[in-house]
mmCIF file of C-alpha atoms in Angstrom:
data_model
loop_
_atom_site.group_PDB
_atom_site.id
_atom_site.type_symbol
_atom_site.label_atom_id
_atom_site.label_comp_id
_atom_site.label_asym_id
_atom_site.label_seq_id
_atom_site.Cartn_x
_atom_site.Cartn_y
_atom_site.Cartn_z
ATOM 1 C CA MET A 1 0.207 -0.171 -0.018
ATOM 2 C CA PRO A 2 1.351 3.457 -0.507
ATOM 3 C CA ASP A 3 3.139 5.632 1.871
ATOM 4 C CA ALA A 4 2.625 9.237 0.939
ATOM 5 C CA PRO A 5 0.419 11.696 0.100
ATOM 6 C CA ARG A 6 -0.368 13.005 -3.608
ATOM 7 C CA PRO A 7 0.483 16.952 -3.480
ATOM 8 C CA ASP A 8 -1.843 17.888 -6.118
ATOM 9 C CA THR A 9 -5.418 19.444 -5.501
ATOM 10 C CA ALA A 10 -8.493 17.744 -5.689
ATOM 11 C CA PRO A 11 -10.032 17.198 -8.216
ATOM 12 C CA THR A 12 -13.318 19.846 -9.086
ATOM 13 C CA ARG A 13 -15.956 16.780 -9.005
ATOM 14 C CA ALA A 14 -15.851 14.167 -6.741
ATOM 15 C CA LEU A 15 -17.239 10.506 -7.921
ATOM 16 C CA ILE A 16 -17.947 9.605 -4.475
ATOM 17 C CA ARG A 17 -19.590 11.530 -1.516
ATOM 18 C CA SER A 18 -21.045 10.444 1.314
ATOM 19 C CA LYS A 19 -23.986 12.075 4.131
ATOM 20 C CA GLY A 20 -23.656 12.042 7.984
ATOM 21 C CA GLU A 21 -19.994 11.058 7.723
ATOM 22 C CA PRO A 22 -16.792 12.802 7.203
ATOM 23 C CA GLU A 23 -16.582 13.966 3.297
ATOM 24 C CA ALA A 24 -14.925 10.727 1.449
ATOM 25 C CA PRO A 25 -12.931 12.975 -1.076
ATOM 26 C CA TYR A 26 -9.130 14.342 -1.114
ATOM 27 C CA ASP A 27 -9.817 17.848 0.022
ATOM 28 C CA GLY A 28 -5.705 19.080 0.066
ATOM 29 C CA GLY A 29 -4.959 17.018 3.867
ATOM 30 C CA PRO A 30 -2.496 14.722 3.712
ATOM 31 C CA PRO A 31 -4.058 11.071 3.669
ATOM 32 C CA ALA A 32 -1.793 8.842 5.452
ATOM 33 C CA HIS A 33 -2.053 5.822 7.627
ATOM 34 C CA ASP A 34 -2.601 7.899 10.839
ATOM 35 C CA ASN A 35 -4.372 10.004 9.634
ATOM 36 C CA ILE A 36 -7.921 9.331 10.607
ATOM 37 C CA ARG A 37 -9.938 11.733 9.007
ATOM 38 C CA LYS A 38 -9.169 10.128 5.631
ATOM 39 C CA PRO A 39 -9.417 7.198 4.236
ATOM 40 C CA TRP A 40 -7.168 4.299 4.222
ATOM 41 C CA PRO A 41 -6.996 1.948 1.002
ATOM 42 C CA GLY A 42 -5.856 -0.715 3.794
ATOM 43 C CA ARG A 43 -8.372 -0.278 5.628
ATOM 44 C CA VAL A 44 -10.991 0.345 3.236
ATOM 45 C CA TYR A 45 -9.620 -2.960 1.561
ATOM 46 C CA ASP A 46 -10.013 -4.665 4.883
ATOM 47 C CA VAL A 47 -13.529 -3.454 5.737
ATOM 48 C CA LEU A 48 -14.519 -4.472 2.196
ATOM 49 C CA THR A 49 -13.178 -7.658 2.494
ATOM 50 C CA ALA A 50 -13.181 -8.771 5.617
ATOM 51 C CA GLY A 51 -16.740 -8.221 7.067
ATOM 52 C CA GLY A 52 -15.612 -6.262 9.962
ATOM 53 C CA CYS A 53 -14.442 -2.747 11.433
ATOM 54 C CA ARG A 54 -11.807 -3.730 13.764
ATOM 55 C CA HIS A 55 -9.136 -2.099 11.877
ATOM 56 C CA SER A 56 -10.820 1.034 10.185
ATOM 57 C CA TYR A 57 -12.149 4.249 10.957
ATOM 58 C CA GLN A 58 -15.361 6.552 9.882
ATOM 59 C CA SER A 59 -13.853 7.765 7.471
ATOM 60 C CA ASP A 60 -12.575 4.099 6.036
ATOM 61 C CA ARG A 61 -16.373 3.387 6.271
ATOM 62 C CA ALA A 62 -17.902 5.994 4.889
ATOM 63 C CA TRP A 63 -15.509 5.794 2.087
ATOM 64 C CA GLY A 64 -15.887 2.157 0.881
ATOM 65 C CA ASN A 65 -19.521 2.238 1.387
ATOM 66 C CA ALA A 66 -19.710 5.551 -1.046
ATOM 67 C CA LEU A 67 -17.419 3.446 -3.023
ATOM 68 C CA VAL A 68 -19.665 0.103 -3.426
ATOM 69 C CA LYS A 69 -22.374 2.084 -4.385
ATOM 70 C CA ALA A 70 -21.394 4.393 -6.726
ATOM 71 C CA LEU A 71 -19.253 0.758 -8.184
ATOM 72 C CA PRO A 72 -21.176 -2.164 -7.129
ATOM 73 C CA TRP A 73 -18.258 -4.873 -8.950
ATOM 74 C CA ALA A 74 -15.380 -2.992 -6.562
ATOM 75 C CA MET A 75 -16.290 -5.211 -3.605
ATOM 76 C CA ASN A 76 -16.087 -8.611 -5.636
ATOM 77 C CA PHE A 77 -13.196 -7.178 -7.115
ATOM 78 C CA MET A 78 -11.557 -7.116 -3.940
ATOM 79 C CA GLN A 79 -12.809 -10.162 -2.297
ATOM 80 C CA ILE A 80 -12.143 -12.015 -5.103
ATOM 81 C CA ASN A 81 -8.027 -10.887 -4.652
ATOM 82 C CA ARG A 82 -8.279 -11.755 -1.040
ATOM 83 C CA ARG A 83 -9.758 -15.355 -2.164
ATOM 84 C CA HIS A 84 -7.290 -16.297 -4.156
ATOM 85 C CA LYS A 85 -4.397 -16.141 -1.595
ATOM 86 C CA VAL A 86 -5.785 -19.269 -0.826
ATOM 87 C CA THR A 87 -4.925 -20.544 -3.916
ATOM 88 C CA GLY A 88 -2.104 -18.908 -4.792
ATOM 89 C CA THR A 89 -0.059 -19.661 -1.120
ATOM 90 C CA LEU A 90 -0.818 -23.682 -1.270
ATOM 91 C CA VAL A 91 0.169 -23.387 -5.262
ATOM 92 C CA LEU A 92 3.807 -21.979 -3.850
ATOM 93 C CA ALA A 93 3.701 -24.782 -1.097
ATOM 94 C CA GLU A 94 3.060 -27.540 -2.710
ATOM 95 C CA LEU A 95 6.371 -26.191 -4.961
ATOM 96 C CA GLY A 96 8.179 -27.759 -1.779
ATOM 97 C CA ILE A 97 8.691 -23.920 -0.432
ATOM 98 C CA GLU A 98 9.444 -23.754 3.181
ATOM 99 C CA GLN A 99 9.799 -19.826 3.522
ATOM 100 C CA PHE A 100 7.259 -17.137 2.958
ATOM 101 C CA ILE A 101 7.028 -13.784 2.319
ATOM 102 C CA ASP A 102 3.856 -12.317 2.665
ATOM 103 C CA LEU A 103 4.760 -8.705 1.098
ATOM 104 C CA GLY A 104 1.790 -5.960 1.267
ATOM 105 C CA CYS A 105 0.499 -8.705 4.436
ATOM 106 C CA GLY A 106 -2.141 -6.060 5.376
ATOM 107 C CA TYR A 107 -4.084 -5.998 8.097
ATOM 108 C CA PRO A 108 -5.198 -9.223 10.145
ATOM 109 C CA THR A 109 -9.237 -10.696 8.801
ATOM 110 C CA ASN A 110 -11.437 -11.434 11.295
ATOM 111 C CA ARG A 111 -12.915 -14.004 9.012
ATOM 112 C CA LYS A 112 -10.523 -16.465 9.516
ATOM 113 C CA GLN A 113 -12.046 -19.279 7.848
ATOM 114 C CA GLU A 114 -13.260 -17.367 4.508
ATOM 115 C CA TRP A 115 -9.661 -15.556 4.307
ATOM 116 C CA PRO A 116 -7.422 -17.608 6.216
ATOM 117 C CA ASP A 117 -4.152 -16.154 7.035
ATOM 118 C CA THR A 118 -0.580 -17.059 5.587
ATOM 119 C CA VAL A 119 1.011 -19.366 8.525
ATOM 120 C CA PRO A 120 -2.144 -21.952 8.548
ATOM 121 C CA LEU A 121 -2.318 -22.025 5.362
ATOM 122 C CA VAL A 122 1.653 -23.411 4.008
ATOM 123 C CA ARG A 123 1.843 -24.934 7.293
ATOM 124 C CA ALA A 124 -1.396 -27.575 5.970
ATOM 125 C CA VAL A 125 0.875 -28.160 3.631
ATOM 126 C CA ARG A 126 4.558 -27.839 4.986
ATOM 127 C CA SER A 127 4.570 -28.234 8.916
ATOM 128 C CA ASP A 128 7.945 -26.371 9.726
ATOM 129 C CA ALA A 129 7.104 -23.383 7.328
ATOM 130 C CA ARG A 130 8.619 -19.959 8.245
ATOM 131 C CA VAL A 131 6.760 -16.860 7.603
ATOM 132 C CA MET A 132 8.042 -13.394 7.648
ATOM 133 C CA TYR A 133 4.887 -11.010 7.658
ATOM 134 C CA VAL A 134 5.569 -7.493 5.794
ATOM 135 C CA ASP A 135 3.832 -4.082 5.198
ATOM 136 C CA VAL A 136 4.896 -0.582 4.790
ATOM 137 C CA ASP A 137 2.303 0.343 7.042
ATOM 138 C CA PRO A 138 4.180 0.567 10.935
ATOM 139 C CA TYR A 139 0.164 -0.126 12.083
ATOM 140 C CA VAL A 140 -0.181 -3.389 9.913
ATOM 141 C CA CYS A 141 3.172 -3.800 11.094
ATOM 142 C CA GLY A 142 1.697 -3.295 14.600
ATOM 143 C CA PHE A 143 -1.162 -5.578 14.102
ATOM 144 C CA ALA A 144 0.549 -8.733 12.842
ATOM 145 C CA ASN A 145 3.319 -8.532 15.885
ATOM 146 C CA THR A 146 0.028 -9.304 17.695
ATOM 147 C CA ASP A 147 -2.116 -10.768 15.947
ATOM 148 C CA LEU A 148 0.250 -13.023 13.076
ATOM 149 C CA ALA A 149 4.017 -13.441 13.965
ATOM 150 C CA THR A 150 2.392 -14.944 17.413
ATOM 151 C CA GLY A 151 4.814 -18.129 17.657
ATOM 152 C CA PRO A 152 7.778 -19.639 16.770
ATOM 153 C CA GLY A 153 8.715 -19.724 13.051
ATOM 154 C CA MET A 154 7.577 -16.533 11.767
ATOM 155 C CA ASP A 155 7.876 -12.639 12.272
ATOM 156 C CA PHE A 156 7.477 -9.542 10.508
ATOM 157 C CA LEU A 157 8.837 -6.648 9.242
ATOM 158 C CA ARG A 158 8.278 -2.670 8.134
ATOM 159 C CA ALA A 159 9.446 -2.881 4.894
ATOM 160 C CA ASP A 160 8.766 -1.390 1.172
ATOM 161 C CA ALA A 161 8.110 -3.369 -1.952
ATOM 162 C CA ARG A 162 9.845 -0.565 -3.848
ATOM 163 C CA ASP A 163 13.466 -1.799 -1.826
ATOM 164 C CA VAL A 164 13.578 -5.529 -2.533
ATOM 165 C CA PRO A 165 17.318 -5.297 -1.656
ATOM 166 C CA ALA A 166 16.436 -3.739 1.835
ATOM 167 C CA MET A 167 13.942 -5.819 3.019
ATOM 168 C CA LEU A 168 15.710 -9.111 1.895
ATOM 169 C CA ALA A 169 19.114 -7.845 4.231
ATOM 170 C CA ALA A 170 17.117 -7.008 6.996
ATOM 171 C CA ASP A 171 18.238 -9.018 10.358
ATOM 172 C CA ARG A 172 15.221 -10.086 11.304
ATOM 173 C CA LEU A 173 14.617 -11.868 7.757
ATOM 174 C CA VAL A 174 17.979 -12.627 7.552
ATOM 175 C CA LYS A 175 17.372 -14.464 11.492
ATOM 176 C CA LEU A 176 14.305 -15.932 10.168
ATOM 177 C CA PHE A 177 15.167 -17.490 6.857
ATOM 178 C CA ASP A 178 17.690 -19.474 5.520
ATOM 179 C CA LEU A 179 18.717 -17.347 2.364
ATOM 180 C CA THR A 180 19.898 -20.210 0.010
ATOM 181 C CA GLU A 181 16.955 -22.041 0.281
ATOM 182 C CA PRO A 182 14.402 -20.966 -1.791
ATOM 183 C CA ILE A 183 11.528 -18.497 -0.981
ATOM 184 C CA GLY A 184 7.357 -18.082 -1.726
ATOM 185 C CA VAL A 185 6.972 -14.304 -2.110
ATOM 186 C CA ILE A 186 3.266 -13.636 -1.911
ATOM 187 C CA LEU A 187 2.474 -10.324 -4.030
ATOM 188 C CA HIS A 188 -1.015 -9.878 -4.208
ATOM 189 C CA ASP A 189 -2.402 -6.472 -5.324
ATOM 190 C CA VAL A 190 0.700 -4.555 -4.831
ATOM 191 C CA LEU A 191 2.106 -3.680 -8.174
ATOM 192 C CA PRO A 192 -0.876 -1.530 -9.070
ATOM 193 C CA TRP A 193 0.239 1.209 -5.810
ATOM 194 C CA LEU A 194 3.828 1.769 -7.726
ATOM 195 C CA GLY A 195 5.068 3.241 -10.387
ATOM 196 C CA ASP A 196 6.219 1.560 -13.680
ATOM 197 C CA ASP A 197 9.864 1.581 -12.918
ATOM 198 C CA GLU A 198 9.458 0.989 -9.725
ATOM 199 C CA ALA A 199 6.868 -2.174 -10.342
ATOM 200 C CA ALA A 200 9.669 -3.212 -12.657
ATOM 201 C CA ARG A 201 12.495 -3.311 -10.230
ATOM 202 C CA ALA A 202 10.684 -4.696 -7.849
ATOM 203 C CA MET A 203 10.387 -7.930 -10.056
ATOM 204 C CA ARG A 204 13.679 -7.766 -11.325
ATOM 205 C CA ASP A 205 15.198 -7.417 -7.619
ATOM 206 C CA LEU A 206 13.045 -10.410 -6.615
ATOM 207 C CA HIS A 207 14.388 -12.498 -9.445
ATOM 208 C CA GLU A 208 17.662 -11.196 -8.966
ATOM 209 C CA LEU A 209 18.094 -11.123 -5.452
ATOM 210 C CA LEU A 210 15.754 -14.413 -4.409
ATOM 211 C CA PRO A 211 17.595 -18.153 -3.378
ATOM 212 C CA ALA A 212 17.652 -20.874 -6.510
ATOM 213 C CA GLY A 213 14.278 -22.287 -6.910
ATOM 214 C CA SER A 214 12.410 -19.069 -4.994
ATOM 215 C CA SER A 215 8.793 -18.157 -7.121
ATOM 216 C CA VAL A 216 5.847 -15.400 -6.437
ATOM 217 C CA SER A 217 2.696 -15.469 -6.382
ATOM 218 C CA LEU A 218 0.985 -12.028 -8.072
ATOM 219 C CA THR A 219 -2.001 -10.480 -8.431
ATOM 220 C CA HIS A 220 -2.377 -6.890 -10.223
ATOM 221 C CA ALA A 221 -5.654 -4.960 -11.264
ATOM 222 C CA THR A 222 -6.467 -4.343 -15.005
ATOM 223 C CA GLY A 223 -8.649 -2.558 -16.923
ATOM 224 C CA ASP A 224 -9.245 -4.919 -19.695
ATOM 225 C CA GLU A 225 -12.382 -6.407 -19.166
ATOM 226 C CA ASN A 226 -13.872 -2.903 -17.867
ATOM 227 C CA PRO A 227 -12.054 0.156 -18.790
ATOM 228 C CA ALA A 228 -14.902 2.886 -17.836
ATOM 229 C CA GLY A 229 -16.151 1.061 -14.805
ATOM 230 C CA MET A 230 -11.768 0.687 -13.801
ATOM 231 C CA GLU A 231 -11.220 4.108 -14.639
ATOM 232 C CA GLN A 232 -13.841 5.297 -12.303
ATOM 233 C CA LEU A 233 -11.996 3.276 -9.669
ATOM 234 C CA VAL A 234 -8.940 5.020 -10.316
ATOM 235 C CA GLN A 235 -10.985 8.277 -10.340
ATOM 236 C CA ALA A 236 -12.209 7.600 -6.577
ATOM 237 C CA TYR A 237 -8.855 6.858 -5.645
ATOM 238 C CA THR A 238 -7.430 9.839 -7.280
ATOM 239 C CA GLU A 239 -10.066 12.239 -5.586
ATOM 240 C CA ALA A 240 -8.874 10.252 -2.379
ATOM 241 C CA GLY A 241 -5.202 11.416 -2.865
ATOM 242 C CA PHE A 242 -3.672 7.900 -3.963
ATOM 243 C CA ASP A 243 -2.249 6.530 -6.592
ATOM 244 C CA TYR A 244 -3.898 3.672 -8.261
ATOM 245 C CA ARG A 245 -2.345 1.901 -11.314
ATOM 246 C CA PRO A 246 -4.294 -0.894 -13.227
ATOM 247 C CA ARG A 247 -2.015 -2.184 -16.246
ATOM 248 C CA THR A 248 -3.102 -3.753 -19.192
ATOM 249 C CA LEU A 249 -2.215 -7.851 -19.781
ATOM 250 C CA ASP A 250 0.692 -6.939 -22.358
ATOM 251 C CA GLN A 251 1.526 -4.635 -19.251
ATOM 252 C CA ILE A 252 1.849 -7.204 -16.692
ATOM 253 C CA THR A 253 3.503 -9.312 -19.288
ATOM 254 C CA GLU A 254 5.950 -6.676 -19.239
ATOM 255 C CA LEU A 255 6.371 -6.280 -15.573
ATOM 256 C CA VAL A 256 6.778 -9.732 -14.766
ATOM 257 C CA GLY A 257 9.891 -9.837 -16.979
ATOM 258 C CA PRO A 258 12.774 -12.013 -16.146
ATOM 259 C CA TRP A 259 10.321 -14.855 -15.004
ATOM 260 C CA ASP A 260 8.476 -17.874 -16.719
ATOM 261 C CA LEU A 261 5.286 -18.491 -14.852
ATOM 262 C CA LEU A 262 3.721 -21.798 -14.197
ATOM 263 C CA ALA A 263 0.599 -22.709 -16.532
ATOM 264 C CA PRO A 264 -1.513 -21.250 -17.183
ATOM 265 C CA GLY A 265 0.025 -18.612 -16.964
ATOM 266 C CA LEU A 266 -1.809 -15.017 -16.626
ATOM 267 C CA GLN A 267 -5.285 -15.798 -16.001
ATOM 268 C CA PRO A 268 -8.208 -13.678 -14.381
ATOM 269 C CA THR A 269 -8.072 -14.165 -11.182
ATOM 270 C CA SER A 270 -11.338 -15.750 -10.736
ATOM 271 C CA GLN A 271 -10.674 -18.174 -13.190
ATOM 272 C CA TRP A 272 -7.048 -18.918 -12.221
ATOM 273 C CA ARG A 273 -6.162 -23.024 -11.501
ATOM 274 C CA ARG A 274 -9.578 -23.261 -11.587
ATOM 275 C CA ASP A 275 -9.588 -26.088 -13.525
ATOM 276 C CA GLN A 276 -6.363 -27.509 -12.156
ATOM 277 C CA PRO A 277 -6.693 -26.365 -7.854
ATOM 278 C CA PRO A 278 -3.994 -27.329 -5.621
ATOM 279 C CA HIS A 279 -5.717 -29.645 -2.880
ATOM 280 C CA ILE A 280 -7.151 -27.589 -0.630
ATOM 281 C CA PRO A 281 -7.527 -29.047 2.975
ATOM 282 C CA ALA A 282 -10.623 -28.886 4.247
ATOM 283 C CA GLN A 283 -10.912 -26.081 6.539
ATOM 284 C CA PHE A 284 -10.062 -23.591 3.465
ATOM 285 C CA LEU A 285 -13.237 -24.488 2.019
ATOM 286 C CA PRO A 286 -15.752 -22.344 2.949
ATOM 287 C CA ASP A 287 -18.972 -21.628 1.104
ATOM 288 C CA LEU A 288 -18.035 -18.645 -0.798
ATOM 289 C CA ARG A 289 -20.611 -17.637 -3.255
ATOM 290 C CA LEU A 290 -17.473 -15.495 -4.812
ATOM 291 C CA PRO A 291 -18.711 -14.335 -8.698
ATOM 292 C CA GLN A 292 -17.026 -16.479 -11.379
ATOM 293 C CA ASP A 293 -16.117 -13.534 -14.020
ATOM 294 C CA GLY A 294 -15.693 -9.828 -13.392
ATOM 295 C CA SER A 295 -12.501 -9.998 -11.190
ATOM 296 C CA HIS A 296 -11.243 -6.982 -13.092
ATOM 297 C CA ALA A 297 -7.318 -8.255 -12.589
ATOM 298 C CA TYR A 298 -5.406 -11.047 -13.330
ATOM 299 C CA ALA A 299 -3.062 -13.765 -11.348
ATOM 300 C CA ALA A 300 0.116 -15.755 -12.065
ATOM 301 C CA VAL A 301 2.780 -17.799 -9.915
ATOM 302 C CA THR A 302 6.329 -17.897 -11.513
ATOM 303 C CA ALA A 303 8.150 -20.848 -12.319
ATOM 304 C CA PRO A 304 10.705 -21.286 -9.490
ATOM 305 C CA LYS A 305 14.021 -19.657 -10.647
ATOM 306 C CA THR A 306 16.955 -21.819 -11.463
ATOM 307 C CA ALA A 307 19.718 -18.923 -11.399
ATOM 308 C CA ALA A 308 21.910 -18.453 -8.027
ATOM 309 C CA PRO A 309 21.016 -15.179 -6.646
ATOM 310 C CA ALA A 310 23.273 -12.496 -7.531
ATOM 311 C CA PHE A 311 24.834 -11.287 -4.412
ATOM 312 C CA THR A 312 26.530 -14.815 -4.258
#
């Protein structure tokens, strides 16, 4: 998620307005994770997917409700992405990976069965798996420390996807992981919050610096199936003070760059591996009636890299 405000002025006409709550659109003040008067994307995402208000404020709930009223598909878009974490993460575990970085982990969910956290997911396949929860938001890291990283073989780290070398060199990560063994990176809905050069560098650095055998599960928003609707979502984020960058299939393919992809490659998130799902333990099979289309995003898992990291 973003960690810096936009300095530009507010649009003349806001897409989203709400009654009886603080105004949702950007009004020139600094939108930031510690400004409770402004909606914050990570908290709004939690409101619209986790079904609770533990990690949100009135401004987040008002803006999120107004967003769904203006763009009814937006909630399904976010819920499909969050639900895909089950599939993407289990595929990484089934590759034999036992070390995981949940990069952009977000707030812990109250709905543990529908949206299981990374540790119970991977340990259902790899009982000795180790997990590092990573986010740039210090409040997320606080919740990760108290709600997620609560036992042996797990920890949290405040780090930025725009600086992969610093993340991989952090003391907490070096102490938890064996950097000669494969690492699985969960990178869901992170790259759209980065500029083109930043996103490309993140994918390139992961490929160059991760150990051989490492792999990445990623999702990325797109406007390919609904350009007008996605443009409205981008406008809503812009009015709230944030840059959100959905990309086309060709642009996402270019971002993936040096990585090869597991079959079936990039597919709409709701359809990825629909015909060849991972073995999903029974406890992670809730009766979620999410739509099978309208995911407004692509998903992929990279093939394990074969080259040794650049620093060896």
